[in-house]
Amino acid sequence: YSWDFGDGSSAGGADPAHQYAAPGSYTATVTASNACGQDTAATTVIVEAPIAGLAAANNGPSPLASATQFQAIISGGSNVSYSWDFGDGSSAGGADPAHQYAAPGSYTATVTARNAIGQETAATTVLVEAPIAGLAEANNGTSLLGSATQFQATIAGGSNVSYSWDFGDGKSATGAVVDHQYAAPGSYTAAVTASNAVGQEIAVTDVNIEEALHSILMPML
């Protein structure tokens, strides 16, 4: 028997082994000969580089109603196909698909890379948030010195929102509803910043702090 492995290499014997130097599709032919004649047959060999170093990434955090871009990266492998599970019941193929989630949340997307000789799987977590909209701030009106002023922040839309306050007197606090007691009379501008993973908004409100009036007794003449 004489073999031509299709890559410029050859060997003899009924069952030789051969290592190909590069991925590809090769046609190996064998010729069987004896004193009376010969016959030839062929076989196709697919050689693939094993998949290695698969990693998954995304460009989140993502605003709700916007597409998240995903990417699969490998350090080695040939003729690789990719299948994605976005963690919300949706799927797609390709190395870098985009997907739009229908609801805020934290999702784990997984990608499986496959070729003819094996597969690998990797995961990436994407945070989807509803953007903050319609931030408004209010306080409970003119306050007397020594009494607490109550502040409240409201939003028309947004998920996982945190609030930070600047009361205009060097003091601060956190939370949607807060109380603050000013140390001196005057007119102050309080600002609240509403933030989440995809953005922030700022609103302001004015508050007046007045001293209480005291009665003054005049001596009778």
PDB file of C-alpha atoms in Angstrom:
ATOM      1  CA  TYR A   1       0.000   0.000   0.000  1.00  0.00           C
ATOM      2  CA  SER A   2       1.168   3.536  -0.759  1.00  0.00           C
ATOM      3  CA  TRP A   3      -0.571   6.638   0.647  1.00  0.00           C
ATOM      4  CA  ASP A   4      -0.758  10.259  -0.502  1.00  0.00           C
ATOM      5  CA  PHE A   5      -2.193  12.256   2.413  1.00  0.00           C
ATOM      6  CA  GLY A   6      -3.164  15.268   0.314  1.00  0.00           C
ATOM      7  CA  ASP A   7      -0.743  17.694   1.976  1.00  0.00           C
ATOM      8  CA  GLY A   8       2.413  16.669   0.167  1.00  0.00           C
ATOM      9  CA  SER A   9       3.181  13.831   2.592  1.00  0.00           C
ATOM     10  CA  SER A  10       3.126  10.098   1.900  1.00  0.00           C
ATOM     11  CA  ALA A  11       3.615   6.748   3.631  1.00  0.00           C
ATOM     12  CA  GLY A  12       3.278   3.010   3.139  1.00  0.00           C
ATOM     13  CA  GLY A  13       1.397   0.244   4.930  1.00  0.00           C
ATOM     14  CA  ALA A  14      -2.221  -0.745   5.337  1.00  0.00           C
ATOM     15  CA  ASP A  15      -2.930   1.482   8.368  1.00  0.00           C
ATOM     16  CA  PRO A  16      -0.463   4.367   8.696  1.00  0.00           C
ATOM     17  CA  ALA A  17      -0.926   7.411  10.973  1.00  0.00           C
ATOM     18  CA  HIS A  18      -0.325  10.979   9.821  1.00  0.00           C
ATOM     19  CA  GLN A  19      -0.375  14.343  11.600  1.00  0.00           C
ATOM     20  CA  TYR A  20      -1.536  17.312   9.548  1.00  0.00           C
ATOM     21  CA  ALA A  21       0.144  20.660  10.162  1.00  0.00           C
ATOM     22  CA  ALA A  22      -2.865  22.908   9.519  1.00  0.00           C
ATOM     23  CA  PRO A  23      -6.657  22.746   9.738  1.00  0.00           C
ATOM     24  CA  GLY A  24      -8.481  21.966   6.534  1.00  0.00           C
ATOM     25  CA  SER A  25     -10.191  19.353   4.374  1.00  0.00           C
ATOM     26  CA  TYR A  26      -7.799  16.860   2.843  1.00  0.00           C
ATOM     27  CA  THR A  27      -8.296  14.028   0.362  1.00  0.00           C
ATOM     28  CA  ALA A  28      -6.014  11.089   1.159  1.00  0.00           C
ATOM     29  CA  THR A  29      -5.556   8.395  -1.498  1.00  0.00           C
ATOM     30  CA  VAL A  30      -4.232   4.867  -1.127  1.00  0.00           C
ATOM     31  CA  THR A  31      -2.950   2.658  -3.904  1.00  0.00           C
ATOM     32  CA  ALA A  32      -2.928  -1.100  -3.316  1.00  0.00           C
ATOM     33  CA  SER A  33      -0.540  -2.985  -5.607  1.00  0.00           C
ATOM     34  CA  ASN A  34       0.582  -6.562  -6.200  1.00  0.00           C
ATOM     35  CA  ALA A  35       2.227  -8.466  -9.043  1.00  0.00           C
ATOM     36  CA  CYS A  36      -1.043  -8.656 -10.940  1.00  0.00           C
ATOM     37  CA  GLY A  37      -2.082  -4.995 -10.788  1.00  0.00           C
ATOM     38  CA  GLN A  38      -3.263  -2.177  -8.539  1.00  0.00           C
ATOM     39  CA  ASP A  39      -6.336  -0.323  -7.322  1.00  0.00           C
ATOM     40  CA  THR A  40      -6.820   3.168  -5.805  1.00  0.00           C
ATOM     41  CA  ALA A  41      -9.299   4.535  -3.242  1.00  0.00           C
ATOM     42  CA  ALA A  42      -9.752   7.903  -1.529  1.00  0.00           C
ATOM     43  CA  THR A  43     -11.000   9.212   1.828  1.00  0.00           C
ATOM     44  CA  THR A  44     -11.685  12.750   3.027  1.00  0.00           C
ATOM     45  CA  VAL A  45     -10.116  13.925   6.291  1.00  0.00           C
ATOM     46  CA  ILE A  46     -11.373  16.995   8.181  1.00  0.00           C
ATOM     47  CA  VAL A  47      -8.706  18.491  10.432  1.00  0.00           C
ATOM     48  CA  GLU A  48      -9.837  21.124  12.959  1.00  0.00           C
ATOM     49  CA  ALA A  49      -8.007  23.230  15.529  1.00  0.00           C
ATOM     50  CA  PRO A  50      -9.536  22.563  18.971  1.00  0.00           C
ATOM     51  CA  ILE A  51     -11.535  25.421  20.494  1.00  0.00           C
ATOM     52  CA  ALA A  52      -9.591  27.195  23.240  1.00  0.00           C
ATOM     53  CA  GLY A  53      -9.966  30.249  25.438  1.00  0.00           C
ATOM     54  CA  LEU A  54     -13.644  30.983  24.843  1.00  0.00           C
ATOM     55  CA  ALA A  55     -14.851  34.153  26.586  1.00  0.00           C
ATOM     56  CA  ALA A  56     -18.148  36.051  26.415  1.00  0.00           C
ATOM     57  CA  ALA A  57     -18.665  39.788  26.883  1.00  0.00           C
ATOM     58  CA  ASN A  58     -21.367  42.452  26.518  1.00  0.00           C
ATOM     59  CA  ASN A  59     -21.537  46.258  26.404  1.00  0.00           C
ATOM     60  CA  GLY A  60     -23.949  46.620  29.358  1.00  0.00           C
ATOM     61  CA  PRO A  61     -25.335  47.895  31.615  1.00  0.00           C
ATOM     62  CA  SER A  62     -28.066  48.458  29.054  1.00  0.00           C
ATOM     63  CA  PRO A  63     -31.068  50.804  29.077  1.00  0.00           C
ATOM     64  CA  LEU A  64     -34.408  49.073  28.684  1.00  0.00           C
ATOM     65  CA  ALA A  65     -35.607  49.233  25.042  1.00  0.00           C
ATOM     66  CA  SER A  66     -32.013  49.405  23.798  1.00  0.00           C
ATOM     67  CA  ALA A  67     -30.132  46.459  22.303  1.00  0.00           C
ATOM     68  CA  THR A  68     -27.277  44.829  24.201  1.00  0.00           C
ATOM     69  CA  GLN A  69     -24.308  43.874  22.040  1.00  0.00           C
ATOM     70  CA  PHE A  70     -22.694  40.520  22.810  1.00  0.00           C
ATOM     71  CA  GLN A  71     -19.335  39.149  21.699  1.00  0.00           C
ATOM     72  CA  ALA A  72     -17.739  35.694  21.792  1.00  0.00           C
ATOM     73  CA  ILE A  73     -13.931  35.552  21.673  1.00  0.00           C
ATOM     74  CA  ILE A  74     -11.682  32.503  21.259  1.00  0.00           C
ATOM     75  CA  SER A  75      -7.913  32.175  21.402  1.00  0.00           C
ATOM     76  CA  GLY A  76      -7.925  29.087  19.177  1.00  0.00           C
ATOM     77  CA  GLY A  77     -10.209  26.990  16.997  1.00  0.00           C
ATOM     78  CA  SER A  78     -11.231  26.549  13.365  1.00  0.00           C
ATOM     79  CA  ASN A  79     -14.621  26.439  11.622  1.00  0.00           C
ATOM     80  CA  VAL A  80     -16.330  27.494  14.857  1.00  0.00           C
ATOM     81  CA  SER A  81     -20.077  28.125  15.110  1.00  0.00           C
ATOM     82  CA  TYR A  82     -21.701  29.961  18.030  1.00  0.00           C
ATOM     83  CA  SER A  83     -25.097  29.571  19.702  1.00  0.00           C
ATOM     84  CA  TRP A  84     -26.356  32.005  22.383  1.00  0.00           C
ATOM     85  CA  ASP A  85     -28.911  31.661  25.175  1.00  0.00           C
ATOM     86  CA  PHE A  86     -29.680  35.182  26.429  1.00  0.00           C
ATOM     87  CA  GLY A  87     -31.176  34.048  29.736  1.00  0.00           C
ATOM     88  CA  ASP A  88     -34.703  35.281  28.992  1.00  0.00           C
ATOM     89  CA  GLY A  89     -35.878  32.434  26.766  1.00  0.00           C
ATOM     90  CA  SER A  90     -34.404  33.974  23.615  1.00  0.00           C
ATOM     91  CA  SER A  91     -31.510  32.652  21.547  1.00  0.00           C
ATOM     92  CA  ALA A  92     -29.396  33.514  18.500  1.00  0.00           C
ATOM     93  CA  GLY A  93     -26.331  32.446  16.560  1.00  0.00           C
ATOM     94  CA  GLY A  94     -23.161  34.209  15.517  1.00  0.00           C
ATOM     95  CA  ALA A  95     -20.070  35.483  17.273  1.00  0.00           C
ATOM     96  CA  ASP A  96     -21.457  38.953  18.028  1.00  0.00           C
ATOM     97  CA  PRO A  97     -25.272  39.100  18.107  1.00  0.00           C
ATOM     98  CA  ALA A  98     -27.389  41.911  19.575  1.00  0.00           C
ATOM     99  CA  HIS A  99     -30.424  41.339  21.803  1.00  0.00           C
ATOM    100  CA  GLN A 100     -33.068  43.616  23.324  1.00  0.00           C
ATOM    101  CA  TYR A 101     -34.499  42.553  26.693  1.00  0.00           C
ATOM    102  CA  ALA A 102     -38.173  43.158  27.451  1.00  0.00           C
ATOM    103  CA  ALA A 103     -37.864  43.838  31.174  1.00  0.00           C
ATOM    104  CA  PRO A 104     -35.304  45.226  33.630  1.00  0.00           C
ATOM    105  CA  GLY A 105     -33.198  42.675  35.457  1.00  0.00           C
ATOM    106  CA  SER A 106     -29.906  40.848  35.699  1.00  0.00           C
ATOM    107  CA  TYR A 107     -29.514  38.205  33.003  1.00  0.00           C
ATOM    108  CA  THR A 108     -26.862  35.531  32.459  1.00  0.00           C
ATOM    109  CA  ALA A 109     -26.216  34.962  28.757  1.00  0.00           C
ATOM    110  CA  THR A 110     -24.296  31.848  27.711  1.00  0.00           C
ATOM    111  CA  VAL A 111     -22.548  31.088  24.431  1.00  0.00           C
ATOM    112  CA  THR A 112     -21.512  27.669  23.173  1.00  0.00           C
ATOM    113  CA  ALA A 113     -18.740  27.463  20.573  1.00  0.00           C
ATOM    114  CA  ARG A 114     -18.646  24.264  18.512  1.00  0.00           C
ATOM    115  CA  ASN A 115     -16.680  22.671  15.733  1.00  0.00           C
ATOM    116  CA  ALA A 116     -16.343  19.114  14.432  1.00  0.00           C
ATOM    117  CA  ILE A 117     -14.147  17.939  17.310  1.00  0.00           C
ATOM    118  CA  GLY A 118     -15.533  19.638  20.402  1.00  0.00           C
ATOM    119  CA  GLN A 119     -17.205  22.556  22.133  1.00  0.00           C
ATOM    120  CA  GLU A 120     -16.781  25.100  24.948  1.00  0.00           C
ATOM    121  CA  THR A 121     -19.274  27.247  26.869  1.00  0.00           C
ATOM    122  CA  ALA A 122     -18.837  30.665  28.487  1.00  0.00           C
ATOM    123  CA  ALA A 123     -21.186  33.079  30.266  1.00  0.00           C
ATOM    124  CA  THR A 124     -21.561  36.822  30.720  1.00  0.00           C
ATOM    125  CA  THR A 125     -23.931  38.784  32.977  1.00  0.00           C
ATOM    126  CA  VAL A 126     -25.798  41.807  31.648  1.00  0.00           C
ATOM    127  CA  LEU A 127     -27.691  44.348  33.763  1.00  0.00           C
ATOM    128  CA  VAL A 128     -30.756  45.916  32.128  1.00  0.00           C
ATOM    129  CA  GLU A 129     -32.283  48.996  33.780  1.00  0.00           C
ATOM    130  CA  ALA A 130     -35.237  51.251  32.981  1.00  0.00           C
ATOM    131  CA  PRO A 131     -33.838  54.773  32.397  1.00  0.00           C
ATOM    132  CA  ILE A 132     -34.745  57.425  34.969  1.00  0.00           C
ATOM    133  CA  ALA A 133     -37.499  59.769  33.777  1.00  0.00           C
ATOM    134  CA  GLY A 134     -39.597  62.548  35.249  1.00  0.00           C
ATOM    135  CA  LEU A 135     -37.594  63.254  38.418  1.00  0.00           C
ATOM    136  CA  ALA A 136     -39.343  65.808  40.666  1.00  0.00           C
ATOM    137  CA  GLU A 137     -38.443  67.148  44.087  1.00  0.00           C
ATOM    138  CA  ALA A 138     -40.601  68.844  46.728  1.00  0.00           C
ATOM    139  CA  ASN A 139     -40.477  69.970  50.354  1.00  0.00           C
ATOM    140  CA  ASN A 140     -43.156  70.626  52.930  1.00  0.00           C
ATOM    141  CA  GLY A 141     -42.940  74.410  52.697  1.00  0.00           C
ATOM    142  CA  THR A 142     -41.481  77.214  54.752  1.00  0.00           C
ATOM    143  CA  SER A 143     -40.021  75.766  57.942  1.00  0.00           C
ATOM    144  CA  LEU A 144     -39.296  77.324  61.306  1.00  0.00           C
ATOM    145  CA  LEU A 145     -35.747  77.356  62.517  1.00  0.00           C
ATOM    146  CA  GLY A 146     -35.264  74.364  64.797  1.00  0.00           C
ATOM    147  CA  SER A 147     -37.836  72.256  62.949  1.00  0.00           C
ATOM    148  CA  ALA A 148     -37.064  69.585  60.365  1.00  0.00           C
ATOM    149  CA  THR A 149     -37.947  70.108  56.709  1.00  0.00           C
ATOM    150  CA  GLN A 150     -39.124  67.036  54.864  1.00  0.00           C
ATOM    151  CA  PHE A 151     -37.960  66.455  51.278  1.00  0.00           C
ATOM    152  CA  GLN A 152     -39.362  63.964  48.782  1.00  0.00           C
ATOM    153  CA  ALA A 153     -38.143  62.822  45.367  1.00  0.00           C
ATOM    154  CA  THR A 154     -40.468  61.144  42.867  1.00  0.00           C
ATOM    155  CA  ILE A 155     -39.862  59.662  39.407  1.00  0.00           C
ATOM    156  CA  ALA A 156     -42.123  58.763  36.505  1.00  0.00           C
ATOM    157  CA  GLY A 157     -39.860  55.887  35.437  1.00  0.00           C
ATOM    158  CA  GLY A 158     -36.663  54.074  36.362  1.00  0.00           C
ATOM    159  CA  SER A 159     -35.466  50.892  38.052  1.00  0.00           C
ATOM    160  CA  ASN A 160     -33.057  50.331  40.953  1.00  0.00           C
ATOM    161  CA  VAL A 161     -32.812  54.071  41.576  1.00  0.00           C
ATOM    162  CA  SER A 162     -30.772  55.582  44.411  1.00  0.00           C
ATOM    163  CA  TYR A 163     -31.129  59.172  45.632  1.00  0.00           C
ATOM    164  CA  SER A 164     -28.501  61.533  47.019  1.00  0.00           C
ATOM    165  CA  TRP A 165     -29.336  64.963  48.463  1.00  0.00           C
ATOM    166  CA  ASP A 166     -27.409  68.213  48.774  1.00  0.00           C
ATOM    167  CA  PHE A 167     -29.366  70.532  51.075  1.00  0.00           C
ATOM    168  CA  GLY A 168     -27.488  73.676  50.083  1.00  0.00           C
ATOM    169  CA  ASP A 169     -25.923  74.183  53.497  1.00  0.00           C
ATOM    170  CA  GLY A 170     -23.037  71.740  53.196  1.00  0.00           C
ATOM    171  CA  LYS A 171     -25.099  68.811  54.471  1.00  0.00           C
ATOM    172  CA  SER A 172     -26.222  65.741  52.528  1.00  0.00           C
ATOM    173  CA  ALA A 173     -28.312  62.586  52.850  1.00  0.00           C
ATOM    174  CA  THR A 174     -29.579  59.609  50.854  1.00  0.00           C
ATOM    175  CA  GLY A 175     -33.034  58.188  50.213  1.00  0.00           C
ATOM    176  CA  ALA A 176     -36.204  59.147  48.363  1.00  0.00           C
ATOM    177  CA  VAL A 177     -37.763  60.791  51.454  1.00  0.00           C
ATOM    178  CA  VAL A 178     -35.489  62.564  53.942  1.00  0.00           C
ATOM    179  CA  ASP A 179     -35.699  65.073  56.781  1.00  0.00           C
ATOM    180  CA  HIS A 180     -33.199  67.875  57.358  1.00  0.00           C
ATOM    181  CA  GLN A 181     -32.918  70.577  60.008  1.00  0.00           C
ATOM    182  CA  TYR A 182     -31.184  73.780  58.970  1.00  0.00           C
ATOM    183  CA  ALA A 183     -28.988  75.545  61.506  1.00  0.00           C
ATOM    184  CA  ALA A 184     -29.673  79.117  60.390  1.00  0.00           C
ATOM    185  CA  PRO A 185     -32.548  81.042  58.806  1.00  0.00           C
ATOM    186  CA  GLY A 186     -32.362  81.796  55.103  1.00  0.00           C
ATOM    187  CA  SER A 187     -33.291  80.660  51.614  1.00  0.00           C
ATOM    188  CA  TYR A 188     -31.682  77.411  50.478  1.00  0.00           C
ATOM    189  CA  THR A 189     -31.677  75.465  47.209  1.00  0.00           C
ATOM    190  CA  ALA A 190     -31.746  71.706  47.797  1.00  0.00           C
ATOM    191  CA  ALA A 191     -30.770  69.342  44.970  1.00  0.00           C
ATOM    192  CA  VAL A 192     -31.416  65.625  44.563  1.00  0.00           C
ATOM    193  CA  THR A 193     -29.603  63.316  42.152  1.00  0.00           C
ATOM    194  CA  ALA A 194     -31.395  60.145  41.090  1.00  0.00           C
ATOM    195  CA  SER A 195     -28.998  57.510  39.723  1.00  0.00           C
ATOM    196  CA  ASN A 196     -29.000  53.968  38.403  1.00  0.00           C
ATOM    197  CA  ALA A 197     -26.643  51.893  36.293  1.00  0.00           C
ATOM    198  CA  VAL A 198     -27.669  53.557  33.007  1.00  0.00           C
ATOM    199  CA  GLY A 199     -27.883  57.250  33.932  1.00  0.00           C
ATOM    200  CA  GLN A 200     -28.952  59.976  36.303  1.00  0.00           C
ATOM    201  CA  GLU A 201     -31.183  63.052  36.628  1.00  0.00           C
ATOM    202  CA  ILE A 202     -30.997  66.093  38.927  1.00  0.00           C
ATOM    203  CA  ALA A 203     -33.836  68.216  40.321  1.00  0.00           C
ATOM    204  CA  VAL A 204     -33.860  71.203  42.706  1.00  0.00           C
ATOM    205  CA  THR A 205     -36.285  72.813  45.117  1.00  0.00           C
ATOM    206  CA  ASP A 206     -36.142  76.014  47.172  1.00  0.00           C
ATOM    207  CA  VAL A 207     -36.794  76.026  50.897  1.00  0.00           C
ATOM    208  CA  ASN A 208     -37.156  78.985  53.264  1.00  0.00           C
ATOM    209  CA  ILE A 209     -36.165  78.773  56.913  1.00  0.00           C
ATOM    210  CA  GLU A 210     -37.575  81.483  59.193  1.00  0.00           C
ATOM    211  CA  GLU A 211     -37.173  82.347  62.825  1.00  0.00           C
ATOM    212  CA  ALA A 212     -40.212  82.195  65.061  1.00  0.00           C
ATOM    213  CA  LEU A 213     -41.693  85.557  66.088  1.00  0.00           C
ATOM    214  CA  HIS A 214     -41.508  86.361  69.820  1.00  0.00           C
ATOM    215  CA  SER A 215     -43.862  88.700  71.681  1.00  0.00           C
ATOM    216  CA  ILE A 216     -42.223  91.733  73.216  1.00  0.00           C
ATOM    217  CA  LEU A 217     -43.973  93.189  76.294  1.00  0.00           C
ATOM    218  CA  MET A 218     -43.832  96.975  76.367  1.00  0.00           C
ATOM    219  CA  PRO A 219     -43.835  98.564  79.851  1.00  0.00           C
ATOM    220  CA  MET A 220     -46.972 100.480  80.640  1.00  0.00           C
ATOM    221  CA  LEU A 221     -46.576 104.179  81.220  1.00  0.00           C
TER     222      LEU A 221
END
